[in-house]
mmCIF file of N, CA and C in Angstrom:
data_model
loop_
_atom_site.group_PDB
_atom_site.id
_atom_site.type_symbol
_atom_site.label_atom_id
_atom_site.label_comp_id
_atom_site.label_asym_id
_atom_site.label_seq_id
_atom_site.Cartn_x
_atom_site.Cartn_y
_atom_site.Cartn_z
ATOM 1 N N MET A 1 -51.893 99.205 104.949
ATOM 2 C CA MET A 1 -51.619 100.393 105.734
ATOM 3 C C MET A 1 -51.080 100.013 107.105
ATOM 4 N N MET A 2 -51.647 98.982 107.715
ATOM 5 C CA MET A 2 -51.196 98.541 109.024
ATOM 6 C C MET A 2 -49.756 98.048 108.949
ATOM 7 N N ARG A 3 -49.450 97.380 107.847
ATOM 8 C CA ARG A 3 -48.098 96.852 107.684
ATOM 9 C C ARG A 3 -47.075 97.986 107.601
ATOM 10 N N GLY A 4 -47.400 99.062 106.924
ATOM 11 C CA GLY A 4 -46.513 100.223 106.808
ATOM 12 C C GLY A 4 -46.227 100.851 108.162
ATOM 13 N N ASN A 5 -47.219 100.897 109.036
ATOM 14 C CA ASN A 5 -47.014 101.441 110.380
ATOM 15 C C ASN A 5 -46.082 100.551 111.197
ATOM 16 N N GLY A 6 -46.207 99.243 111.027
ATOM 17 C CA GLY A 6 -45.333 98.309 111.743
ATOM 18 C C GLY A 6 -43.879 98.471 111.323
ATOM 19 N N VAL A 7 -43.654 98.664 110.029
ATOM 20 C CA VAL A 7 -42.286 98.863 109.517
ATOM 21 C C VAL A 7 -41.717 100.174 110.054
ATOM 22 N N ARG A 8 -42.542 101.207 110.051
ATOM 23 C CA ARG A 8 -42.072 102.502 110.580
ATOM 24 C C ARG A 8 -41.728 102.391 112.065
ATOM 25 N N LEU A 9 -42.577 101.705 112.807
ATOM 26 C CA LEU A 9 -42.334 101.529 114.240
ATOM 27 C C LEU A 9 -41.037 100.760 114.469
ATOM 28 N N LEU A 10 -40.830 99.718 113.691
ATOM 29 C CA LEU A 10 -39.592 98.945 113.803
ATOM 30 C C LEU A 10 -38.380 99.822 113.477
ATOM 31 N N ALA A 11 -38.487 100.635 112.439
ATOM 32 C CA ALA A 11 -37.386 101.530 112.060
ATOM 33 C C ALA A 11 -37.087 102.526 113.177
ATOM 34 N N VAL A 12 -38.121 103.058 113.798
ATOM 35 C CA VAL A 12 -37.932 104.006 114.900
ATOM 36 C C VAL A 12 -37.263 103.315 116.084
ATOM 37 N N VAL A 13 -37.726 102.124 116.436
ATOM 38 C CA VAL A 13 -37.151 101.385 117.564
ATOM 39 C C VAL A 13 -35.683 101.060 117.290
ATOM 40 N N VAL A 14 -35.370 100.580 116.090
ATOM 41 C CA VAL A 14 -33.981 100.262 115.737
ATOM 42 C C VAL A 14 -33.120 101.523 115.798
ATOM 43 N N SER A 15 -33.622 102.627 115.296
ATOM 44 C CA SER A 15 -32.873 103.892 115.342
ATOM 45 C C SER A 15 -32.597 104.317 116.776
ATOM 46 N N ILE A 16 -33.593 104.208 117.633
ATOM 47 C CA ILE A 16 -33.415 104.586 119.041
ATOM 48 C C ILE A 16 -32.381 103.686 119.703
ATOM 49 N N VAL A 17 -32.451 102.395 119.450
ATOM 50 C CA VAL A 17 -31.477 101.458 120.028
ATOM 51 C C VAL A 17 -30.067 101.802 119.560
ATOM 52 N N MET A 18 -29.914 102.137 118.280
ATOM 53 C CA MET A 18 -28.589 102.485 117.757
ATOM 54 C C MET A 18 -28.054 103.758 118.413
ATOM 55 N N VAL A 19 -28.898 104.764 118.559
ATOM 56 C CA VAL A 19 -28.470 106.013 119.195
ATOM 57 C C VAL A 19 -28.073 105.754 120.643
ATOM 58 N N VAL A 20 -28.857 104.974 121.363
ATOM 59 C CA VAL A 20 -28.534 104.645 122.754
ATOM 60 C C VAL A 20 -27.205 103.895 122.824
ATOM 61 N N ALA A 21 -26.971 102.974 121.903
ATOM 62 C CA ALA A 21 -25.715 102.213 121.894
ATOM 63 C C ALA A 21 -24.519 103.125 121.651
ATOM 64 N N VAL A 22 -24.629 104.054 120.719
ATOM 65 C CA VAL A 22 -23.530 104.990 120.437
ATOM 66 C C VAL A 22 -23.271 105.884 121.641
ATOM 67 N N VAL A 23 -24.321 106.414 122.237
ATOM 68 C CA VAL A 23 -24.164 107.274 123.416
ATOM 69 C C VAL A 23 -23.533 106.490 124.563
ATOM 70 N N ALA A 24 -23.964 105.261 124.769
ATOM 71 C CA ALA A 24 -23.391 104.434 125.838
ATOM 72 C C ALA A 24 -21.913 104.163 125.583
ATOM 73 N N ALA A 25 -21.551 103.879 124.345
ATOM 74 C CA ALA A 25 -20.142 103.628 124.014
ATOM 75 C C ALA A 25 -19.290 104.859 124.281
ATOM 76 N N ILE A 26 -19.787 106.024 123.923
ATOM 77 C CA ILE A 26 -19.035 107.259 124.168
ATOM 78 C C ILE A 26 -18.914 107.516 125.661
ATOM 79 N N CYS A 27 -19.968 107.246 126.416
ATOM 80 C CA CYS A 27 -19.909 107.443 127.868
ATOM 81 C C CYS A 27 -18.899 106.509 128.516
ATOM 82 N N VAL A 28 -18.816 105.280 128.040
ATOM 83 C CA VAL A 28 -17.916 104.293 128.634
ATOM 84 C C VAL A 28 -16.479 104.500 128.162
ATOM 85 N N GLU A 29 -16.274 104.642 126.875
ATOM 86 C CA GLU A 29 -14.927 104.692 126.296
ATOM 87 C C GLU A 29 -14.418 106.102 126.047
ATOM 88 N N GLY A 30 -15.283 107.072 126.002
ATOM 89 C CA GLY A 30 -14.865 108.422 125.668
ATOM 90 C C GLY A 30 -14.973 108.639 124.168
ATOM 91 N N THR A 31 -14.799 109.872 123.777
ATOM 92 C CA THR A 31 -14.905 110.207 122.358
ATOM 93 C C THR A 31 -13.700 109.661 121.596
ATOM 94 N N PRO A 32 -13.812 109.538 120.286
ATOM 95 C CA PRO A 32 -12.644 109.120 119.505
ATOM 96 C C PRO A 32 -11.442 110.047 119.727
ATOM 97 N N GLN A 33 -11.681 111.345 119.854
ATOM 98 C CA GLN A 33 -10.584 112.288 120.121
ATOM 99 C C GLN A 33 -9.908 111.965 121.452
ATOM 100 N N HIS A 34 -10.694 111.679 122.471
ATOM 101 C CA HIS A 34 -10.146 111.331 123.787
ATOM 102 C C HIS A 34 -9.298 110.067 123.685
ATOM 103 N N GLN A 35 -9.774 109.079 122.960
ATOM 104 C CA GLN A 35 -9.020 107.834 122.795
ATOM 105 C C GLN A 35 -7.708 108.077 122.053
ATOM 106 N N ARG A 36 -7.730 108.942 121.027
ATOM 107 C CA ARG A 36 -6.488 109.288 120.311
ATOM 108 C C ARG A 36 -5.502 109.960 121.248
ATOM 109 N N GLU A 37 -5.998 110.869 122.084
ATOM 110 C CA GLU A 37 -5.112 111.563 123.024
ATOM 111 C C GLU A 37 -4.507 110.596 124.032
ATOM 112 N N LEU A 38 -5.286 109.637 124.509
ATOM 113 C CA LEU A 38 -4.747 108.639 125.437
ATOM 114 C C LEU A 38 -3.660 107.797 124.767
ATOM 115 N N ARG A 39 -3.895 107.403 123.511
ATOM 116 C CA ARG A 39 -2.875 106.626 122.782
ATOM 117 C C ARG A 39 -1.608 107.444 122.584
ATOM 118 N N THR A 40 -1.763 108.712 122.241
ATOM 119 C CA THR A 40 -0.598 109.576 122.046
ATOM 120 C C THR A 40 0.160 109.752 123.356
ATOM 121 N N ASP A 41 -0.547 109.883 124.467
ATOM 122 C CA ASP A 41 0.120 109.998 125.763
ATOM 123 C C ASP A 41 0.896 108.729 126.099
ATOM 124 N N LYS A 42 0.365 107.568 125.719
ATOM 125 C CA LYS A 42 1.097 106.318 125.941
ATOM 126 C C LYS A 42 2.377 106.288 125.113
ATOM 127 N N ILE A 43 2.324 106.852 123.913
ATOM 128 C CA ILE A 43 3.538 106.952 123.090
ATOM 129 C C ILE A 43 4.549 107.856 123.779
ATOM 130 N N ARG A 44 4.085 108.964 124.345
ATOM 131 C CA ARG A 44 4.994 109.880 125.048
ATOM 132 C C ARG A 44 5.688 109.169 126.214
ATOM 133 N N ILE A 45 4.925 108.420 127.009
ATOM 134 C CA ILE A 45 5.517 107.691 128.139
ATOM 135 C C ILE A 45 6.538 106.681 127.629
ATOM 136 N N ALA A 46 6.205 105.957 126.562
ATOM 137 C CA ALA A 46 7.140 104.973 126.002
ATOM 138 C C ALA A 46 8.401 105.662 125.486
ATOM 139 N N ASP A 47 8.244 106.817 124.832
ATOM 140 C CA ASP A 47 9.411 107.576 124.360
ATOM 141 C C ASP A 47 10.299 107.974 125.533
ATOM 142 N N LEU A 48 9.684 108.491 126.600
ATOM 143 C CA LEU A 48 10.467 108.915 127.765
ATOM 144 C C LEU A 48 11.163 107.722 128.416
ATOM 145 N N ASP A 49 10.507 106.577 128.455
ATOM 146 C CA ASP A 49 11.143 105.358 128.978
ATOM 147 C C ASP A 49 12.398 105.025 128.175
ATOM 148 N N ARG A 50 12.263 105.034 126.847
ATOM 149 C CA ARG A 50 13.413 104.700 125.996
ATOM 150 C C ARG A 50 14.524 105.734 126.133
ATOM 151 N N LEU A 51 14.153 106.991 126.250
ATOM 152 C CA LEU A 51 15.166 108.031 126.448
ATOM 153 C C LEU A 51 15.889 107.827 127.770
ATOM 154 N N SER A 52 15.157 107.460 128.805
ATOM 155 C CA SER A 52 15.766 107.209 130.106
ATOM 156 C C SER A 52 16.775 106.069 130.014
ATOM 157 N N VAL A 53 16.423 105.021 129.276
ATOM 158 C CA VAL A 53 17.346 103.896 129.089
ATOM 159 C C VAL A 53 18.592 104.364 128.341
ATOM 160 N N ALA A 54 18.413 105.177 127.299
ATOM 161 C CA ALA A 54 19.559 105.679 126.533
ATOM 162 C C ALA A 54 20.460 106.556 127.401
ATOM 163 N N ILE A 55 19.862 107.372 128.249
ATOM 164 C CA ILE A 55 20.646 108.237 129.147
ATOM 165 C C ILE A 55 21.445 107.382 130.122
ATOM 166 N N ARG A 56 20.810 106.364 130.675
ATOM 167 C CA ARG A 56 21.504 105.463 131.605
ATOM 168 C C ARG A 56 22.644 104.721 130.905
ATOM 169 N N ALA A 57 22.407 104.287 129.677
ATOM 170 C CA ALA A 57 23.452 103.581 128.927
ATOM 171 C C ALA A 57 24.627 104.513 128.640
ATOM 172 N N TYR A 58 24.336 105.744 128.276
ATOM 173 C CA TYR A 58 25.382 106.730 128.014
ATOM 174 C C TYR A 58 26.214 106.940 129.272
ATOM 175 N N GLU A 59 25.532 107.143 130.390
ATOM 176 C CA GLU A 59 26.247 107.363 131.658
ATOM 177 C C GLU A 59 27.059 106.126 132.030
ATOM 178 N N GLY A 60 26.537 104.957 131.732
ATOM 179 C CA GLY A 60 27.247 103.726 132.050
ATOM 180 C C GLY A 60 28.546 103.570 131.283
ATOM 181 N N THR A 61 28.581 104.069 130.054
ATOM 182 C CA THR A 61 29.803 103.947 129.252
ATOM 183 C C THR A 61 30.724 105.149 129.386
ATOM 184 N N LYS A 62 30.173 106.340 129.533
ATOM 185 C CA LYS A 62 30.988 107.568 129.586
ATOM 186 C C LYS A 62 31.278 108.045 131.006
ATOM 187 N N GLY A 63 30.469 107.613 131.964
ATOM 188 C CA GLY A 63 30.678 108.042 133.342
ATOM 189 C C GLY A 63 30.069 109.385 133.685
ATOM 190 N N VAL A 64 29.420 110.016 132.718
ATOM 191 C CA VAL A 64 28.743 111.300 132.944
ATOM 192 C C VAL A 64 27.412 111.272 132.204
ATOM 193 N N LEU A 65 26.528 112.135 132.613
ATOM 194 C CA LEU A 65 25.249 112.251 131.915
ATOM 195 C C LEU A 65 25.446 113.010 130.605
ATOM 196 N N PRO A 66 24.681 112.679 129.570
ATOM 197 C CA PRO A 66 24.815 113.414 128.307
ATOM 198 C C PRO A 66 24.340 114.852 128.463
ATOM 199 N N GLU A 67 24.991 115.750 127.743
ATOM 200 C CA GLU A 67 24.607 117.171 127.807
ATOM 201 C C GLU A 67 23.218 117.409 127.206
ATOM 202 N N THR A 68 22.902 116.648 126.155
ATOM 203 C CA THR A 68 21.618 116.791 125.466
ATOM 204 C C THR A 68 21.054 115.406 125.159
ATOM 205 N N LEU A 69 19.788 115.371 124.791
ATOM 206 C CA LEU A 69 19.201 114.093 124.387
ATOM 207 C C LEU A 69 19.869 113.570 123.120
ATOM 208 N N ALA A 70 20.191 114.464 122.193
ATOM 209 C CA ALA A 70 20.858 114.041 120.961
ATOM 210 C C ALA A 70 22.221 113.429 121.268
ATOM 211 N N ALA A 71 22.924 113.985 122.249
ATOM 212 C CA ALA A 71 24.245 113.463 122.618
ATOM 213 C C ALA A 71 24.149 112.083 123.252
ATOM 214 N N SER A 72 22.970 111.722 123.750
ATOM 215 C CA SER A 72 22.810 110.419 124.399
ATOM 216 C C SER A 72 22.909 109.274 123.401
ATOM 217 N N GLY A 73 22.863 109.604 122.126
ATOM 218 C CA GLY A 73 22.900 108.566 121.109
ATOM 219 C C GLY A 73 21.548 107.922 120.897
ATOM 220 N N ALA A 74 20.526 108.533 121.450
ATOM 221 C CA ALA A 74 19.174 107.990 121.310
ATOM 222 C C ALA A 74 18.784 107.984 119.836
ATOM 223 N N VAL A 75 18.434 106.822 119.336
ATOM 224 C CA VAL A 75 18.042 106.721 117.933
ATOM 225 C C VAL A 75 16.528 106.780 117.776
ATOM 226 N N MET A 76 15.833 106.815 118.899
ATOM 227 C CA MET A 76 14.383 106.887 118.848
ATOM 228 C C MET A 76 13.932 108.341 118.898
ATOM 229 N N ALA A 77 12.653 108.509 118.889
ATOM 230 C CA ALA A 77 12.074 109.850 118.883
ATOM 231 C C ALA A 77 12.517 110.645 120.103
ATOM 232 N N ILE A 78 13.002 111.848 119.864
ATOM 233 C CA ILE A 78 13.309 112.750 120.975
ATOM 234 C C ILE A 78 12.397 113.974 120.910
ATOM 235 N N VAL A 79 11.352 113.843 120.084
ATOM 236 C CA VAL A 79 10.377 114.924 119.952
ATOM 237 C C VAL A 79 8.972 114.386 120.185
ATOM 238 N N ASP A 80 8.102 115.279 120.600
ATOM 239 C CA ASP A 80 6.703 114.941 120.838
ATOM 240 C C ASP A 80 6.060 114.473 119.529
ATOM 241 N N PRO A 81 5.289 113.389 119.561
ATOM 242 C CA PRO A 81 4.701 112.855 118.329
ATOM 243 C C PRO A 81 3.647 113.757 117.687
ATOM 244 N N VAL A 82 3.100 114.694 118.429
ATOM 245 C CA VAL A 82 2.067 115.571 117.881
ATOM 246 C C VAL A 82 2.627 116.945 117.545
ATOM 247 N N THR A 83 3.299 117.562 118.506
ATOM 248 C CA THR A 83 3.765 118.936 118.309
ATOM 249 C C THR A 83 5.102 119.015 117.593
ATOM 250 N N GLY A 84 5.896 117.950 117.664
ATOM 251 C CA GLY A 84 7.238 117.983 117.084
ATOM 252 C C GLY A 84 8.239 118.710 117.963
ATOM 253 N N ALA A 85 7.791 119.213 119.105
ATOM 254 C CA ALA A 85 8.694 119.900 120.036
ATOM 255 C C ALA A 85 9.558 118.861 120.747
ATOM 256 N N PRO A 86 10.824 119.183 120.983
ATOM 257 C CA PRO A 86 11.687 118.221 121.686
ATOM 258 C C PRO A 86 11.187 117.980 123.109
ATOM 259 N N TYR A 87 11.353 116.741 123.566
ATOM 260 C CA TYR A 87 11.093 116.465 124.973
ATOM 261 C C TYR A 87 12.118 117.247 125.779
ATOM 262 N N GLU A 88 11.709 117.690 126.952
ATOM 263 C CA GLU A 88 12.625 118.456 127.801
ATOM 264 C C GLU A 88 13.534 117.507 128.576
ATOM 265 N N TYR A 89 14.806 117.854 128.614
ATOM 266 C CA TYR A 89 15.801 117.086 129.358
ATOM 267 C C TYR A 89 16.703 118.082 130.050
ATOM 268 N N GLY A 90 16.989 117.817 131.304
ATOM 269 C CA GLY A 90 17.912 118.674 132.028
ATOM 270 C C GLY A 90 18.641 117.899 133.103
ATOM 271 N N ILE A 91 19.915 118.177 133.220
ATOM 272 C CA ILE A 91 20.723 117.572 134.278
ATOM 273 C C ILE A 91 20.450 118.357 135.553
ATOM 274 N N THR A 92 20.114 117.657 136.626
ATOM 275 C CA THR A 92 19.792 118.325 137.890
ATOM 276 C C THR A 92 20.829 118.053 138.969
ATOM 277 N N GLY A 93 21.796 117.208 138.678
ATOM 278 C CA GLY A 93 22.854 116.877 139.628
ATOM 279 C C GLY A 93 23.855 115.949 138.964
ATOM 280 N N LYS A 94 24.860 115.521 139.724
ATOM 281 C CA LYS A 94 25.901 114.657 139.155
ATOM 282 C C LYS A 94 25.316 113.363 138.595
ATOM 283 N N SER A 95 24.326 112.824 139.257
ATOM 284 C CA SER A 95 23.742 111.558 138.810
ATOM 285 C C SER A 95 22.216 111.635 138.686
ATOM 286 N N THR A 96 21.702 112.840 138.528
ATOM 287 C CA THR A 96 20.247 113.007 138.427
ATOM 288 C C THR A 96 19.882 113.864 137.220
ATOM 289 N N TRP A 97 18.719 113.596 136.683
ATOM 290 C CA TRP A 97 18.219 114.364 135.557
ATOM 291 C C TRP A 97 16.706 114.369 135.578
ATOM 292 N N ARG A 98 16.158 115.176 134.693
ATOM 293 C CA ARG A 98 14.705 115.326 134.605
ATOM 294 C C ARG A 98 14.296 115.229 133.135
ATOM 295 N N LEU A 99 13.251 114.458 132.879
ATOM 296 C CA LEU A 99 12.626 114.384 131.563
ATOM 297 C C LEU A 99 11.209 114.928 131.693
ATOM 298 N N CYS A 100 10.809 115.782 130.750
ATOM 299 C CA CYS A 100 9.477 116.378 130.805
ATOM 300 C C CYS A 100 8.771 116.219 129.459
ATOM 301 N N ALA A 101 7.464 116.126 129.533
ATOM 302 C CA ALA A 101 6.613 116.081 128.344
ATOM 303 C C ALA A 101 5.298 116.764 128.689
ATOM 304 N N THR A 102 4.572 117.128 127.667
ATOM 305 C CA THR A 102 3.251 117.717 127.860
ATOM 306 C C THR A 102 2.210 116.700 127.405
ATOM 307 N N PHE A 103 1.351 116.315 128.341
ATOM 308 C CA PHE A 103 0.351 115.280 128.094
ATOM 309 C C PHE A 103 -1.005 115.903 127.798
ATOM 310 N N ALA A 104 -1.743 115.263 126.920
ATOM 311 C CA ALA A 104 -3.064 115.760 126.526
ATOM 312 C C ALA A 104 -4.117 115.485 127.590
ATOM 313 N N GLU A 105 -3.999 114.359 128.263
ATOM 314 C CA GLU A 105 -5.002 113.913 129.233
ATOM 315 C C GLU A 105 -4.302 113.422 130.494
ATOM 316 N N PRO A 106 -4.976 113.469 131.638
ATOM 317 C CA PRO A 106 -4.397 112.805 132.815
ATOM 318 C C PRO A 106 -4.416 111.298 132.576
ATOM 319 N N SER A 107 -3.469 110.602 133.177
ATOM 320 C CA SER A 107 -3.447 109.147 133.017
ATOM 321 C C SER A 107 -4.705 108.557 133.640
ATOM 322 N N GLU A 108 -5.107 107.437 133.107
ATOM 323 C CA GLU A 108 -6.285 106.767 133.637
ATOM 324 C C GLU A 108 -5.912 106.063 134.931
ATOM 325 N N PRO A 109 -6.863 105.912 135.855
ATOM 326 C CA PRO A 109 -6.551 105.289 137.154
ATOM 327 C C PRO A 109 -5.906 103.920 137.028
ATOM 328 N N GLU A 110 -6.272 103.154 136.000
ATOM 329 C CA GLU A 110 -5.692 101.821 135.861
ATOM 330 C C GLU A 110 -4.314 101.844 135.211
ATOM 331 N N ALA A 111 -3.782 103.022 134.907
ATOM 332 C CA ALA A 111 -2.467 103.124 134.264
ATOM 333 C C ALA A 111 -1.357 102.994 135.300
ATOM 334 N N ARG A 112 -1.443 101.986 136.100
ATOM 335 C CA ARG A 112 -0.423 101.717 137.116
ATOM 336 C C ARG A 112 0.755 101.043 136.448
ATOM 337 N N ASP A 113 1.762 100.747 137.218
ATOM 338 C CA ASP A 113 2.948 100.087 136.688
ATOM 339 C C ASP A 113 2.733 98.580 136.598
ATOM 340 N N THR A 114 1.629 98.160 136.024
ATOM 341 C CA THR A 114 1.294 96.740 136.004
ATOM 342 C C THR A 114 2.088 95.945 134.980
ATOM 343 N N PHE A 115 2.629 96.614 133.978
ATOM 344 C CA PHE A 115 3.348 95.901 132.932
ATOM 345 C C PHE A 115 4.850 96.123 133.018
ATOM 346 N N VAL A 116 5.316 96.536 134.172
ATOM 347 C CA VAL A 116 6.729 96.828 134.346
ATOM 348 C C VAL A 116 7.437 95.588 134.857
ATOM 349 N N VAL A 117 8.566 95.280 134.248
ATOM 350 C CA VAL A 117 9.372 94.146 134.682
ATOM 351 C C VAL A 117 10.035 94.517 136.003
ATOM 352 N N GLU A 118 9.921 93.655 136.987
ATOM 353 C CA GLU A 118 10.495 93.918 138.309
ATOM 354 C C GLU A 118 11.992 94.185 138.184
ATOM 355 N N GLY A 119 12.450 95.253 138.800
ATOM 356 C CA GLY A 119 13.866 95.593 138.799
ATOM 357 C C GLY A 119 14.313 96.391 137.590
ATOM 358 N N ALA A 120 13.431 96.583 136.619
ATOM 359 C CA ALA A 120 13.807 97.333 135.419
ATOM 360 C C ALA A 120 13.663 98.828 135.683
ATOM 361 N N PHE A 121 14.405 99.618 134.918
ATOM 362 C CA PHE A 121 14.258 101.066 135.003
ATOM 363 C C PHE A 121 13.013 101.451 134.221
ATOM 364 N N HIS A 122 12.242 102.340 134.770
ATOM 365 C CA HIS A 122 11.068 102.823 134.063
ATOM 366 C C HIS A 122 10.577 104.106 134.708
ATOM 367 N N LEU A 123 9.759 104.806 133.982
ATOM 368 C CA LEU A 123 9.120 106.006 134.504
ATOM 369 C C LEU A 123 7.750 105.634 135.049
ATOM 370 N N PRO A 124 7.272 106.382 136.033
ATOM 371 C CA PRO A 124 5.913 106.132 136.513
ATOM 372 C C PRO A 124 4.919 106.336 135.370
ATOM 373 N N ARG A 125 3.857 105.598 135.380
ATOM 374 C CA ARG A 125 2.840 105.716 134.332
ATOM 375 C C ARG A 125 1.807 106.793 134.673
ATOM 376 N N GLN A 126 1.769 107.243 135.904
ATOM 377 C CA GLN A 126 0.795 108.243 136.318
ATOM 378 C C GLN A 126 1.280 109.637 135.926
ATOM 379 N N HIS A 127 0.399 110.423 135.335
ATOM 380 C CA HIS A 127 0.752 111.792 134.975
ATOM 381 C C HIS A 127 -0.510 112.645 134.946
ATOM 382 N N VAL A 128 -0.307 113.936 134.984
ATOM 383 C CA VAL A 128 -1.409 114.892 134.908
ATOM 384 C C VAL A 128 -1.547 115.358 133.463
ATOM 385 N N ALA A 129 -2.633 116.042 133.164
ATOM 386 C CA ALA A 129 -2.749 116.696 131.862
ATOM 387 C C ALA A 129 -1.865 117.931 131.906
ATOM 388 N N GLY A 130 -1.192 118.207 130.819
ATOM 389 C CA GLY A 130 -0.282 119.343 130.773
ATOM 390 C C GLY A 130 1.155 118.890 131.001
ATOM 391 N N ARG A 131 1.994 119.836 131.337
ATOM 392 C CA ARG A 131 3.419 119.557 131.500
ATOM 393 C C ARG A 131 3.661 118.718 132.755
ATOM 394 N N GLN A 132 4.421 117.647 132.589
ATOM 395 C CA GLN A 132 4.757 116.748 133.698
ATOM 396 C C GLN A 132 6.225 116.381 133.569
ATOM 397 N N CYS A 133 6.939 116.466 134.675
ATOM 398 C CA CYS A 133 8.353 116.099 134.689
ATOM 399 C C CYS A 133 8.563 114.867 135.559
ATOM 400 N N PHE A 134 9.559 114.082 135.175
ATOM 401 C CA PHE A 134 9.921 112.870 135.901
ATOM 402 C C PHE A 134 11.389 112.978 136.277
ATOM 403 N N ASP A 135 11.665 113.023 137.573
ATOM 404 C CA ASP A 135 13.042 113.074 138.053
ATOM 405 C C ASP A 135 13.607 111.664 138.092
ATOM 406 N N GLN A 136 14.819 111.517 137.596
ATOM 407 C CA GLN A 136 15.473 110.216 137.511
ATOM 408 C C GLN A 136 16.837 110.288 138.180
ATOM 409 N N LYS A 137 17.328 109.126 138.602
ATOM 410 C CA LYS A 137 18.632 109.063 139.258
ATOM 411 C C LYS A 137 19.336 107.781 138.844
ATOM 412 N N ILE A 138 20.604 107.895 138.536
ATOM 413 C CA ILE A 138 21.413 106.723 138.200
ATOM 414 C C ILE A 138 21.438 105.806 139.416
ATOM 415 N N GLY A 139 21.265 104.518 139.159
ATOM 416 C CA GLY A 139 21.334 103.536 140.235
ATOM 417 C C GLY A 139 20.040 103.327 140.984
ATOM 418 N N VAL A 140 19.029 104.119 140.685
ATOM 419 C CA VAL A 140 17.743 103.957 141.369
ATOM 420 C C VAL A 140 16.759 103.353 140.386
ATOM 421 N N ARG A 141 16.190 102.249 140.779
ATOM 422 C CA ARG A 141 15.174 101.600 139.950
ATOM 423 C C ARG A 141 13.818 101.931 140.532
ATOM 424 N N ARG A 142 12.948 102.412 139.697
ATOM 425 C CA ARG A 142 11.600 102.776 140.151
ATOM 426 C C ARG A 142 10.639 101.684 139.861
#
């Protein structure tokens, strides 16, 4: 009988430790849904980066900004990976344009431009939750 109580106590202690570990992991890393949203937002930023490069390449060869993202010759995704809605693109001047996307989560504080090659064209990694636009200009490296 004493042995049965010891096994039960051990089972209870192990269960409590497991629950505490799961709760701690969620507190530190966030829920699986939150992690999926962060990954999807990183895909959106990468898509916008590639679109920006395609727009710059188009302008470099044609001398004008493309009328649409499709006209830019972009062979990569021009639509949101979750909603399927096209990324927003608009010409704002002779050499300026705007790319917009809707983000699920605000960027994390450590999402700085730490992995950007010096002198390369890129979009800022910081964004808010919801619709965010990035203004771009030919000849300006961010």
